[in-house]
Coordinates of C-alpha atoms in Angstrom, one line a residue:
M1 CA 85.2 -89.0 93.2
A2 CA 84.9 -91.7 96.1
K3 CA 82.8 -90.2 98.4
S4 CA 84.5 -89.3 101.8
V5 CA 83.8 -91.1 105.2
V6 CA 83.4 -89.4 108.1
A7 CA 85.8 -89.5 111.7
G8 CA 82.8 -88.0 113.6
L9 CA 80.1 -86.8 112.5
D10 CA 79.6 -83.1 112.0
R11 CA 78.0 -81.4 115.0
I12 CA 76.0 -79.4 112.8
L13 CA 73.8 -82.6 111.8
T14 CA 72.7 -82.3 115.6
M15 CA 70.3 -80.1 114.5
E16 CA 69.4 -80.5 111.0
L17 CA 68.5 -84.0 112.4
V18 CA 66.1 -82.3 115.0
R19 CA 63.7 -81.2 111.7
V20 CA 63.3 -84.8 110.2
T21 CA 62.2 -85.8 113.8
E22 CA 59.7 -82.2 114.3
R23 CA 58.8 -83.0 110.8
A24 CA 57.3 -86.3 111.0
A25 CA 55.7 -86.3 113.8
V26 CA 53.7 -83.3 113.1
A27 CA 52.3 -84.6 109.8
A28 CA 51.3 -88.3 111.8
A29 CA 50.0 -85.6 114.4
R30 CA 47.4 -84.1 112.3
L31 CA 46.0 -87.9 112.0
R32 CA 45.9 -89.4 115.8
G33 CA 43.5 -90.4 116.9
R34 CA 41.2 -90.6 113.9
G35 CA 41.9 -94.5 114.3
D36 CA 44.0 -95.4 110.4
E37 CA 47.1 -96.4 111.3
K38 CA 48.3 -96.8 107.6
A39 CA 47.9 -93.2 106.6
A40 CA 49.8 -91.7 109.5
D41 CA 52.7 -94.0 109.6
Q42 CA 52.6 -93.3 105.4
V43 CA 52.7 -89.0 106.0
A44 CA 55.7 -89.4 108.9
V45 CA 57.5 -91.4 106.2
D46 CA 57.0 -88.8 103.3
A47 CA 57.7 -85.7 105.1
M48 CA 61.0 -87.6 106.4
R49 CA 61.8 -88.7 103.9
Q50 CA 61.8 -85.3 101.9
E51 CA 63.8 -83.8 104.9
L52 CA 66.0 -86.6 105.4
N53 CA 66.7 -85.7 101.0
R54 CA 67.5 -82.5 102.1
L55 CA 70.9 -83.5 104.4
A56 CA 74.5 -82.9 103.1
I57 CA 74.7 -87.1 103.1
D58 CA 75.0 -90.1 101.8
G59 CA 72.8 -91.7 104.0
T60 CA 71.8 -96.1 103.9
V61 CA 68.7 -97.0 105.4
V62 CA 69.9 -99.7 107.6
I63 CA 66.8 -100.2 110.2
G64 CA 63.6 -98.9 108.1
E65 CA 60.5 -99.8 107.9
G66 CA 60.7 -103.0 105.9
E67 CA 61.8 -104.1 102.6
R68 CA 62.5 -102.4 99.7
D69 CA 59.5 -104.5 97.6
E70 CA 57.4 -102.6 100.6
A71 CA 58.1 -99.3 98.8
P72 CA 56.8 -96.8 99.2
M73 CA 57.6 -97.0 102.5
L74 CA 62.0 -95.8 104.3
Y75 CA 63.0 -99.0 103.4
I76 CA 65.7 -100.8 104.4
G77 CA 68.5 -100.5 101.4
E78 CA 67.7 -96.6 100.1
E79 CA 69.6 -93.8 99.9
V80 CA 69.2 -90.9 101.2
G81 CA 70.3 -87.2 101.7
A82 CA 71.3 -84.4 99.0
G83 CA 75.4 -85.4 99.2
G84 CA 78.0 -85.5 101.4
P85 CA 79.6 -88.0 103.9
E86 CA 78.6 -91.7 104.0
V87 CA 76.3 -92.4 106.9
D88 CA 73.9 -95.1 109.0
I89 CA 70.7 -94.4 109.2
A90 CA 67.7 -96.8 111.4
L91 CA 64.7 -94.6 111.7
D92 CA 61.1 -95.2 112.5
P93 CA 58.8 -92.2 111.2
L94 CA 56.3 -93.1 113.4
E95 CA 57.0 -95.3 116.3
G96 CA 54.0 -96.2 117.8
T97 CA 51.3 -96.3 114.8
T98 CA 48.7 -98.0 116.9
I99 CA 49.5 -95.3 119.9
C100 CA 48.8 -92.5 117.4
A101 CA 45.7 -94.4 116.0
K102 CA 43.9 -94.3 119.3
N103 CA 45.5 -90.3 120.7
L104 CA 47.3 -92.6 123.4
P105 CA 51.1 -91.9 125.1
N106 CA 54.5 -92.1 124.4
A107 CA 54.1 -91.6 120.1
L108 CA 57.3 -90.3 118.3
A109 CA 59.2 -89.8 115.7
V110 CA 62.9 -91.1 115.9
I111 CA 66.1 -91.0 113.9
A112 CA 69.4 -92.3 115.2
I113 CA 72.7 -91.4 112.0
A114 CA 75.4 -92.9 112.9
E115 CA 78.8 -93.6 111.2
K116 CA 78.8 -95.6 107.8
G117 CA 79.0 -99.3 109.8
S118 CA 78.5 -98.0 112.9
L119 CA 75.0 -99.8 112.6
L120 CA 73.3 -103.5 114.0
F121 CA 72.6 -105.0 110.9
A122 CA 69.5 -106.5 112.1
P123 CA 66.8 -108.6 110.5
D124 CA 62.9 -108.1 111.0
V125 CA 62.4 -110.5 113.6
Y126 CA 62.0 -110.0 118.1
M127 CA 64.9 -109.4 120.1
D128 CA 65.0 -109.8 123.6
K129 CA 66.2 -106.6 125.8
I130 CA 67.5 -105.2 129.3
A131 CA 68.5 -102.1 129.2
V132 CA 69.3 -99.2 132.1
G133 CA 69.8 -95.8 132.0
P134 CA 73.0 -94.0 133.2
G135 CA 74.6 -93.5 136.3
Y136 CA 75.2 -97.5 137.2
P137 CA 78.6 -99.4 137.6
D138 CA 79.2 -101.5 134.0
G139 CA 77.9 -105.0 134.1
V140 CA 74.7 -103.8 136.7
I141 CA 72.2 -106.4 134.1
D142 CA 73.0 -109.7 132.2
I143 CA 70.7 -110.8 129.7
D144 CA 71.4 -114.1 131.4
A145 CA 70.4 -113.3 134.9
S146 CA 67.0 -114.5 136.4
P147 CA 64.6 -110.5 135.7
A148 CA 65.1 -111.5 140.5
E149 CA 68.3 -111.0 140.1
N150 CA 68.5 -107.8 137.7
I151 CA 65.7 -106.1 140.0
A152 CA 68.5 -107.0 143.3
S153 CA 71.4 -105.5 140.8
V154 CA 69.9 -102.1 139.9
A155 CA 68.1 -102.0 143.4
K156 CA 71.5 -101.9 145.4
A157 CA 73.2 -100.2 142.5
K158 CA 70.8 -97.2 143.3
G159 CA 70.8 -98.2 147.3
V160 CA 67.3 -98.5 147.0
P161 CA 64.9 -101.4 148.1
V162 CA 63.5 -103.8 145.7
E163 CA 60.2 -102.0 146.3
E164 CA 61.5 -98.8 145.0
V165 CA 62.5 -100.4 141.7
T166 CA 59.8 -99.8 138.4
A167 CA 60.1 -102.1 135.5
C168 CA 58.8 -101.4 131.8
I169 CA 57.9 -104.5 130.2
L170 CA 55.2 -104.4 127.2
D171 CA 52.0 -106.1 127.4
R172 CA 51.8 -109.2 125.4
P173 CA 51.0 -112.5 126.4
R174 CA 55.0 -113.8 125.7
H175 CA 55.3 -111.7 128.8
A176 CA 52.9 -113.1 131.2
K177 CA 55.5 -115.6 133.2
L178 CA 58.0 -112.6 133.2
I179 CA 55.6 -110.1 134.7
E180 CA 54.9 -112.0 137.0
A181 CA 58.8 -113.1 138.2
V182 CA 59.2 -109.0 138.4
R183 CA 56.1 -108.8 140.6
A184 CA 57.2 -112.0 142.7
T185 CA 60.7 -109.6 143.7
G186 CA 57.9 -106.3 145.4
A187 CA 59.7 -104.2 142.2
A188 CA 56.7 -102.4 140.3
I189 CA 56.2 -102.4 136.5
R190 CA 54.9 -100.1 134.4
L191 CA 53.2 -101.9 131.2
I192 CA 52.7 -100.8 127.5
G193 CA 51.3 -100.9 125.1
D194 CA 53.1 -100.3 122.5
G195 CA 56.8 -98.3 121.3
D196 CA 59.3 -100.0 123.0
V197 CA 61.6 -97.7 121.6
A198 CA 60.0 -95.0 124.1
G199 CA 60.3 -97.5 126.2
V200 CA 63.9 -98.4 126.4
I201 CA 64.0 -94.7 126.4
H202 CA 62.6 -94.3 129.4
T203 CA 65.3 -95.5 131.3
T204 CA 67.6 -92.7 129.8
D205 CA 66.4 -89.9 133.2
P206 CA 64.3 -92.5 135.6
D207 CA 63.5 -89.1 137.5
E208 CA 61.7 -88.2 135.6
T209 CA 60.0 -91.5 133.8
G210 CA 59.8 -93.1 136.6
I211 CA 61.1 -96.1 134.9
D212 CA 64.4 -97.9 136.0
I213 CA 64.7 -101.0 134.0
Y214 CA 63.8 -102.7 131.3
L215 CA 62.7 -106.0 130.2
G216 CA 61.1 -108.3 127.6
T217 CA 61.2 -108.9 123.8
G218 CA 60.2 -107.2 121.2
G219 CA 61.8 -106.1 117.5
A220 CA 64.8 -106.3 116.8
P221 CA 65.1 -102.7 114.6
E222 CA 63.6 -101.2 117.1
G223 CA 66.3 -103.5 119.9
V224 CA 68.8 -100.9 117.3
L225 CA 66.7 -97.4 117.7
A226 CA 66.7 -97.4 121.8
A227 CA 70.7 -98.6 121.7
A228 CA 71.2 -95.2 119.7
A229 CA 69.8 -93.9 122.4
L230 CA 71.8 -95.3 125.4
R231 CA 74.7 -95.0 123.7
C232 CA 74.3 -91.2 123.2
T233 CA 73.6 -91.2 127.3
G234 CA 76.2 -94.1 128.8
G235 CA 73.0 -96.5 129.4
Q236 CA 73.3 -100.1 129.3
M237 CA 71.7 -102.7 126.9
Q238 CA 71.9 -105.9 126.0
G239 CA 70.2 -107.9 123.5
R240 CA 69.9 -111.2 121.7
L241 CA 68.1 -112.4 118.3
L242 CA 64.7 -114.6 118.9
L243 CA 66.2 -117.0 115.3
D244 CA 63.8 -119.7 116.1
S245 CA 63.2 -121.1 112.9
A246 CA 65.4 -122.2 109.3
D247 CA 64.2 -119.7 108.1
K248 CA 64.9 -116.4 110.2
V249 CA 68.4 -117.9 111.1
A250 CA 68.9 -118.3 107.3
R251 CA 68.1 -114.6 106.9
A252 CA 70.4 -113.1 110.0
A253 CA 73.0 -115.0 108.0
T254 CA 72.3 -113.0 104.7
M255 CA 72.8 -109.6 106.9
G256 CA 76.0 -110.9 108.3
I257 CA 74.3 -113.0 111.5
T258 CA 76.7 -116.0 112.1
D259 CA 75.9 -116.8 116.3
P260 CA 72.0 -116.9 116.0
N261 CA 72.9 -116.8 120.0
K262 CA 74.9 -113.8 120.5
V263 CA 74.7 -111.5 123.8
Y264 CA 74.7 -108.1 121.1
R265 CA 76.3 -105.6 124.2
I266 CA 75.4 -101.3 123.3
E267 CA 78.6 -100.6 121.6
E268 CA 77.9 -104.1 119.4
M269 CA 74.4 -103.0 118.0
A270 CA 75.1 -98.9 118.4
R271 CA 79.1 -98.5 117.3
G272 CA 81.0 -94.6 116.4
D273 CA 80.2 -91.5 117.1
V274 CA 75.7 -91.4 116.8
L275 CA 73.2 -88.6 116.7
F276 CA 70.2 -89.3 117.6
A277 CA 66.7 -87.5 117.9
A278 CA 63.2 -88.0 119.1
T279 CA 60.1 -85.5 118.2
G280 CA 56.6 -85.8 120.7
V281 CA 53.7 -87.6 118.3
T282 CA 51.3 -87.6 121.3
D283 CA 51.8 -86.8 125.0
G284 CA 54.6 -89.0 126.7
N285 CA 56.9 -88.9 130.2
M286 CA 59.3 -87.7 128.2
L287 CA 58.3 -85.4 125.8
A288 CA 55.0 -83.4 125.6
G289 CA 53.3 -83.8 121.5
V290 CA 53.1 -81.5 118.9
K291 CA 50.8 -79.5 119.8
F292 CA 48.8 -77.1 117.0
G293 CA 47.0 -73.2 118.5
R294 CA 45.4 -71.1 115.4
D295 CA 49.1 -68.9 114.3
S296 CA 51.7 -72.2 115.3
I297 CA 52.3 -75.2 116.4
T298 CA 54.7 -76.4 119.0
T299 CA 57.3 -79.0 118.9
H300 CA 59.1 -81.6 122.1
T301 CA 62.4 -82.8 120.7
I302 CA 65.3 -84.6 122.5
V303 CA 68.3 -84.6 120.3
L304 CA 71.5 -87.0 122.1
R305 CA 75.2 -86.7 120.7
S306 CA 77.4 -90.1 122.2
S307 CA 80.1 -88.4 121.3
S308 CA 79.9 -85.7 123.7
K309 CA 77.2 -87.5 126.2
T310 CA 75.4 -84.1 125.1
V311 CA 72.0 -83.9 125.6
R312 CA 69.6 -81.5 124.6
E313 CA 66.2 -80.5 125.0
I314 CA 63.7 -78.3 122.5
K315 CA 60.7 -76.8 122.5
A316 CA 59.9 -75.4 119.0
R317 CA 57.7 -73.4 118.6
H318 CA 57.1 -73.5 114.8
Q319 CA 54.8 -70.0 112.8
D320 CA 55.2 -70.7 108.9
L321 CA 52.3 -72.9 108.9
E322 CA 53.1 -73.6 105.2
K323 CA 55.7 -75.3 105.9
F324 CA 54.1 -78.0 107.7

């Protein structure tokens, strides 16, 4: 019998997805602060795969931990699920491996599920990104505009002086000129050491996180995950793949990317009905990290759906410790 393709995802998956990120987050949290990035990432992968294989889906990982020959990671092209509608999956079982290893803020377990063919099949290259949260007029940001123009545009739309805008940027040498340009406007900057999915997601709730706009380059797969989250909240995002070598252009072509200079808008990175979930591994601006009690484990998760723009925040106490 041919597999069915969903016309809109079953809303039951929204809650079942929470279990997937909870399990990965708890597994990784047991190793936070231990200094072993690979071990923390591997246990998160194993836990996430186990839960995904219990879901009533025929899922294909399109944004994952690497290529097939890098197994046992959740590799691109891996099929997961117990059978059901066909879906695309983007995931990062431990977003911020270094953050977790050092027990620093904002490590997350993250996943997005969308209708088949709805997520951008992005190669593992850098992507130039710009993002803002919901509530702004369409076109408030432009990846081809200068940092000063984008900061001024957000400030105007928000109805505040430029000095009251905060930009989130990865703290990398490649961003030295960008940081200088943003600071020249008078805007503030929140520098983050790792975890640019979390950085983009923070724009969804600036009143809580203090972050209004995300700027800079980071991984393209992480850009697709972040776009999925923003689609669910009504945010805006643009991205351009940095294909700066013949090898990268050729690899992108095998994934169906024929225009290396194309600007991808959020609807092109994550189309249709999208579900997104993230559970805190370490304490952060939006989500608390996993708490281990004597007889319970507490998790904090946000789960989003694009079709309804529903944002659910779930604080769960798990008392059956054998299941973790």
